[in-house]
Short mmCIF file of C-alpha atoms in Angstrom, two decimals:
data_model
loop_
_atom_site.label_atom_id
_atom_site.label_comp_id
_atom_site.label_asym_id
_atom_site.label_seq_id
_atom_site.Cartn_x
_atom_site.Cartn_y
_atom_site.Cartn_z
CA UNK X 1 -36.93 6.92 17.18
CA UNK X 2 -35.37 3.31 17.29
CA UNK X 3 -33.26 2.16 14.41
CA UNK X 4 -34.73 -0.60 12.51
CA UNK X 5 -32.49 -3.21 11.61
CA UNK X 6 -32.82 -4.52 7.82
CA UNK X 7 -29.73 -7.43 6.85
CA UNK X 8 -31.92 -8.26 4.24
CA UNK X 9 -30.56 -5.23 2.81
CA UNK X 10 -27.70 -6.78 0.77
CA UNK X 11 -30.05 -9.16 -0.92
CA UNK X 12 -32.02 -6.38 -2.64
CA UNK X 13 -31.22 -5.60 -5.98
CA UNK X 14 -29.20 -2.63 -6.13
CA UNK X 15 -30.74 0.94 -6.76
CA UNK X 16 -28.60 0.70 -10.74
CA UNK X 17 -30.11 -2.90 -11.21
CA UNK X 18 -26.95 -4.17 -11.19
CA UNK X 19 -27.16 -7.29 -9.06
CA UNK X 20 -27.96 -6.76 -5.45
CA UNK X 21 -25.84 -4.47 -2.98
CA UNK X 22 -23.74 -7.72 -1.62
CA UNK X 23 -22.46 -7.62 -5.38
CA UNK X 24 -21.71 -3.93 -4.68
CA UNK X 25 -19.76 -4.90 -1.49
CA UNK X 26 -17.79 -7.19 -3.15
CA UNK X 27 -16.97 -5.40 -6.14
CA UNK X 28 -15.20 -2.92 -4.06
CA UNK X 29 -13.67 -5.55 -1.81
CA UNK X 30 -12.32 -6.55 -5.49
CA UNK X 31 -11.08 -3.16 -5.73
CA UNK X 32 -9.53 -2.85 -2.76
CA UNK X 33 -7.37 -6.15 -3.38
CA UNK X 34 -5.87 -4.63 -6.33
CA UNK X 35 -5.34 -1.21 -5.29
CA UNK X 36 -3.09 -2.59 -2.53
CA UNK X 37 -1.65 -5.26 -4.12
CA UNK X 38 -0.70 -2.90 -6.96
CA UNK X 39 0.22 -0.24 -4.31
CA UNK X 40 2.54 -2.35 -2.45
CA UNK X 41 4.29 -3.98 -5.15
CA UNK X 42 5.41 -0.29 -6.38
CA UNK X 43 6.13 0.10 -2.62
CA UNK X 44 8.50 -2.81 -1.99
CA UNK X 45 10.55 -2.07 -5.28
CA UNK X 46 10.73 1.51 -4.83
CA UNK X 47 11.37 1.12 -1.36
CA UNK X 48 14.14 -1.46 -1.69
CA UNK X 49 15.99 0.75 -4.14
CA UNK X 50 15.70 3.88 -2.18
CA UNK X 51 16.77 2.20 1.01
CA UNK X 52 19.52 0.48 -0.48
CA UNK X 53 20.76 4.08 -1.79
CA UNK X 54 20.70 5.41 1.94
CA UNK X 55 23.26 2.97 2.98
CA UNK X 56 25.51 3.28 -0.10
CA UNK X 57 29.30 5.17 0.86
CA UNK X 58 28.32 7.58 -2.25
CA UNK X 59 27.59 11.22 -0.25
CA UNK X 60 24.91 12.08 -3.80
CA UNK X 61 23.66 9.29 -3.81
CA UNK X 62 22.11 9.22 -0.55
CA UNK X 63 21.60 12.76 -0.62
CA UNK X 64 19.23 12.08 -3.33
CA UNK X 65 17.73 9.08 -1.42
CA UNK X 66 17.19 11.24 1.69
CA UNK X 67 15.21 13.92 0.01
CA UNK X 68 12.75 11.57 -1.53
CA UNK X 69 12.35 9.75 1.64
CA UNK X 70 11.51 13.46 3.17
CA UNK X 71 9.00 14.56 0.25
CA UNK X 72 6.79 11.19 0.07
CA UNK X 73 6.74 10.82 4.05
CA UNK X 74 6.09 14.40 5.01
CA UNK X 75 3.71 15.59 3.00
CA UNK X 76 -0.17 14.00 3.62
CA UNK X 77 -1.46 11.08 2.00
CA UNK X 78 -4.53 12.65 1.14
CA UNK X 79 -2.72 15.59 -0.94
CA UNK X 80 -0.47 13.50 -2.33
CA UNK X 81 -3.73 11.71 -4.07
CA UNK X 82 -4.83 15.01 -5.07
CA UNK X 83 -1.23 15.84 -6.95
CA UNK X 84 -1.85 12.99 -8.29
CA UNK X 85 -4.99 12.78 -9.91
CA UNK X 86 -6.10 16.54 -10.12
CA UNK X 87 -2.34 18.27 -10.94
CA UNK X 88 -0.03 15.94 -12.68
CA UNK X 89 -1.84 15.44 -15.70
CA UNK X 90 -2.19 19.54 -16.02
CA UNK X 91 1.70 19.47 -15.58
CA UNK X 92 2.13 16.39 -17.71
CA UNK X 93 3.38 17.34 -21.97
CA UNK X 94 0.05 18.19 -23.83
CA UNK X 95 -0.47 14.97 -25.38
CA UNK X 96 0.40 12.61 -22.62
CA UNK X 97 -2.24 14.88 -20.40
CA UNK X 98 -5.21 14.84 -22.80
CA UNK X 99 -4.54 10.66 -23.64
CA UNK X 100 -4.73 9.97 -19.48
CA UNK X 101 -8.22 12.41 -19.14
CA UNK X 102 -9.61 10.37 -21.84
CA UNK X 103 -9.30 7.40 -20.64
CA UNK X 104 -11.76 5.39 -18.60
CA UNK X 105 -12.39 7.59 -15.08
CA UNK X 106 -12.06 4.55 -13.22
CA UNK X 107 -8.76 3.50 -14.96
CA UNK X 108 -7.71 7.18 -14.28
CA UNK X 109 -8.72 6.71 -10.53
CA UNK X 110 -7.20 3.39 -10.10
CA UNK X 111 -3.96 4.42 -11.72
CA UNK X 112 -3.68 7.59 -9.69
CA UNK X 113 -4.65 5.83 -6.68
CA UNK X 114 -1.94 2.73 -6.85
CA UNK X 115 0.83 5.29 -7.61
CA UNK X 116 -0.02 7.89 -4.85
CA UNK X 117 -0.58 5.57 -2.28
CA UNK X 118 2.62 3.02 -3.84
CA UNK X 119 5.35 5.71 -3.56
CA UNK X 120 3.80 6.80 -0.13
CA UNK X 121 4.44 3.95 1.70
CA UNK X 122 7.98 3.46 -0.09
CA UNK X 123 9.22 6.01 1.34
CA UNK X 124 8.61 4.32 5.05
CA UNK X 125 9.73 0.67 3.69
CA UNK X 126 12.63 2.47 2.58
CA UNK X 127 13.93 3.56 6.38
CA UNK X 128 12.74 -0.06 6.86
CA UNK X 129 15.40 -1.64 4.84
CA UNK X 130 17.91 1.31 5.58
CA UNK X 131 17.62 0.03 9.11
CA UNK X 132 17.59 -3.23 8.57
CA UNK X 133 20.96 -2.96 6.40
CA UNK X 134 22.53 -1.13 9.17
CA UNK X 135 21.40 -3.38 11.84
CA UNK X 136 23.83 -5.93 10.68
CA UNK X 137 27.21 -6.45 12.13
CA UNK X 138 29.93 -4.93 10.12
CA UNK X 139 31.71 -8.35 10.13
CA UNK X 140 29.46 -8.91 7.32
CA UNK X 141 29.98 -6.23 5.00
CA UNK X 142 33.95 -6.65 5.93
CA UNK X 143 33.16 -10.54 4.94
CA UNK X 144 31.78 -9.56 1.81
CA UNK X 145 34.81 -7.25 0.53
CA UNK X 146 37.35 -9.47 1.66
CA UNK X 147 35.83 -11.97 -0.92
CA UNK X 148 36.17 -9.86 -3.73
CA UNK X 149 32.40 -8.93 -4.08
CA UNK X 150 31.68 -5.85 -6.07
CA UNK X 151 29.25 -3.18 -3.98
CA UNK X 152 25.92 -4.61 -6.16
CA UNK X 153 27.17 -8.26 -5.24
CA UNK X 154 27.86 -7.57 -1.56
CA UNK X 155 24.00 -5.66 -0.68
CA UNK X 156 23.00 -8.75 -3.11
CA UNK X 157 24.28 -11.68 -2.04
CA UNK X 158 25.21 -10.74 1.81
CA UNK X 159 23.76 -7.73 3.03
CA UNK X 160 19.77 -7.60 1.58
CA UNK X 161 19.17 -11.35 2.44
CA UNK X 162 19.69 -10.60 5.79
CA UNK X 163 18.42 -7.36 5.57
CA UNK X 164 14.69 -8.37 4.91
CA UNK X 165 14.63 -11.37 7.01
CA UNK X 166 15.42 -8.82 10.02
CA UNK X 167 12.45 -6.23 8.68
CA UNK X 168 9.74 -8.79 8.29
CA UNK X 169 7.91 -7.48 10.98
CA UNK X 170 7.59 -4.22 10.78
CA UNK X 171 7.30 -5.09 6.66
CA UNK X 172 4.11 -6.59 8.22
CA UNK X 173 2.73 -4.07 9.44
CA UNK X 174 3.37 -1.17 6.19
CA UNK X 175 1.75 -3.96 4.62
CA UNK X 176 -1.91 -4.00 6.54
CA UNK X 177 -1.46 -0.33 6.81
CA UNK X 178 -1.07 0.04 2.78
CA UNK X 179 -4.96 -1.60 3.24
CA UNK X 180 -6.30 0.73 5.44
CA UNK X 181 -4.79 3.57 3.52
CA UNK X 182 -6.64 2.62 0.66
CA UNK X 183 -9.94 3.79 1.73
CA UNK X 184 -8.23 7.17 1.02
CA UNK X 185 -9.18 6.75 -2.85
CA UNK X 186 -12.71 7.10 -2.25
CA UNK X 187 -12.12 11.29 -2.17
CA UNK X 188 -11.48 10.89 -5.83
CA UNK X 189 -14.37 8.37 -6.47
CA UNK X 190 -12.63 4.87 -7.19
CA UNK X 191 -15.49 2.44 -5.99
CA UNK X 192 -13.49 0.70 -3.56
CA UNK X 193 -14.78 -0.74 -0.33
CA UNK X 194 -15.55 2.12 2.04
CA UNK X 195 -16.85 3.94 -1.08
CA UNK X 196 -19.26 1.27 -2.05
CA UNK X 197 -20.40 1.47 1.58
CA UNK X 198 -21.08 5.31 1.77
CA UNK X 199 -23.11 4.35 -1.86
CA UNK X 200 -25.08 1.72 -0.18
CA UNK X 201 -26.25 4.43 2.61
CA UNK X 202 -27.30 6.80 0.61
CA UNK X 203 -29.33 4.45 -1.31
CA UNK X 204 -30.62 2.56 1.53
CA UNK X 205 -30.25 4.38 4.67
CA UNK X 206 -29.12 1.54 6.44
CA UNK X 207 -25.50 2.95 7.50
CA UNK X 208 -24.85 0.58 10.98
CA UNK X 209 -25.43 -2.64 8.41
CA UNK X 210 -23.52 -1.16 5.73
CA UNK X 211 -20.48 -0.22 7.55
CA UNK X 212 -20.45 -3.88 10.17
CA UNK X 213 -20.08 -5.01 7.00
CA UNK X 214 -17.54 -3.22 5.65
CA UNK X 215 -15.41 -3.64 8.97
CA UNK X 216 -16.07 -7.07 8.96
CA UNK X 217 -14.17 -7.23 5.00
CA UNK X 218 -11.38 -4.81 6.30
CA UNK X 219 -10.70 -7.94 9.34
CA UNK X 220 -10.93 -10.83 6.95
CA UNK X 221 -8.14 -8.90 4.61
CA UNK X 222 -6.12 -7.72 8.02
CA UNK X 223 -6.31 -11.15 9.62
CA UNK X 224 -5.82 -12.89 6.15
CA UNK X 225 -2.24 -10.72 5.89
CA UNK X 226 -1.44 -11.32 9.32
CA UNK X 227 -1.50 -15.18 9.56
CA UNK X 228 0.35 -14.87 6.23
CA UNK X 229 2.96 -12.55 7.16
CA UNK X 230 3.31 -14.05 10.65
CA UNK X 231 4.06 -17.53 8.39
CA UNK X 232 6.96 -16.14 6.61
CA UNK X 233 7.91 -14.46 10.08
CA UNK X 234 8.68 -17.85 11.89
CA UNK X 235 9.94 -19.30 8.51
CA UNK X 236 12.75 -17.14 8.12
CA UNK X 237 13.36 -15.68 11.21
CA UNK X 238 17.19 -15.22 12.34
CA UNK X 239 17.79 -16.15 16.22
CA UNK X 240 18.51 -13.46 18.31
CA UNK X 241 16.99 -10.91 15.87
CA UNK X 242 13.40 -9.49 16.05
CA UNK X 243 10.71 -11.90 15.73
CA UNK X 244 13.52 -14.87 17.01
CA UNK X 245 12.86 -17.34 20.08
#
């Protein structure tokens, strides 16, 4: 039997009578913004911190560094979300547990989601900025010492400057990943974009328009990051460094 086309689809009003189902598609595109906006944000900090600790001369210290690097990046995204949402608050002191499951479900989702999917992709922006601290010449860090700096001043004012103008490429790419791997919060029901799609199907039955459009959203972001990204790239690229003419 031949498919029947229907893009009038997303004008209809929506099967809750909540506007129609292009409201729906935007309310997870919404969704989606802030997950990985949120997510990323815990990611750079994180990351920075952790990577930083890898290139410290303390032995413990990037022992410590190391092991968290090898917990968040081996273990699956998608049971990582599950630890998340369906085990820490069981493991989490009594009242702290039962004030987090009585919250709103989509706070609890969102929350859960953003941190899972935040320290995640720290752990790979950390080796990011671990590499990009030992890429540099150690002229600089010599530099640095022979000026008097303290260890926080010298990764402050010498090394990390450099450090993330080198990494703003593959910084690029964690970052349109961290979008993608937000679709992983639909397993746990946050109504972001790929969610809101799989709603629209069952409602409809009109999966080919449903997901075009969805695709279609996931370019605009991707494209969107990249000409962004690829902005900052030329503005602070270092000659004869990645990314350099």
């Amino acid at each position: 039997m031949a498919y029947s086309w229907n893009w009038q689809v997303f004008l209809q009003p929506s099967a809750t009578g909540e506007g129609t189902y292009l409201a729906w598609l935007f309310e997870g595109f919404k969704w989606t913004i802030a997950l990985s906006l949120g997510a990323w944000l815990i990611a750079l900090l994180i990351g920075s911190i952790v990577g930083v600790l890898r290139t410290v001369p303390n032995r413990w210290l990037n022992k410590l560094a190391t092991g968290y690097v090898e917990v968040f990046r081996n273990i699956p995204l998608l049971v990582q979300l599950f630890i998340w949402y369906f085990v820490l608050p069981e493991l989490l002191p009594v009242d702290w547990g039962n004030a987090f499951k009585q919250t709103d479900p989509l706070l609890q989702q969102f929350l859960s989601a953003m941190l899972c999917l935040g320290l995640f992709t720290s752990a790979r922006v950390a080796e990011q900025v671990r590499a990009g601290i030992n890429s540099l010449p150690p002229g600089q860090r010599a530099a640095g010492q022979a000026m008097g700096f303290t260890l926080p001043q010298l990764y402050r004012y010498v090394l990390l400057p450099m450090a993330y103008r080198i990494i703003v490429p593959p910084l690029t790419s964690e970052f349109l990943n961290i979008f993608k791997n937000s679709a992983v919060a639909t397993t746990i029901g946050l109504v972001e974009l790929s969610r809101q799609a799989q709603q629209l199907v069952d409602f409809t039955a009109q999966p080919y328009e449903a997901f075009i459009a969805v695709t279609l959203l996931y370019v605009i972001i991707n494209v969107t990051v990249m000409s962004l990204m690829r902005r900052l790239e030329q503005r602070v690229r270092i000659p004869g460094y990645i990314g350099s003419k």
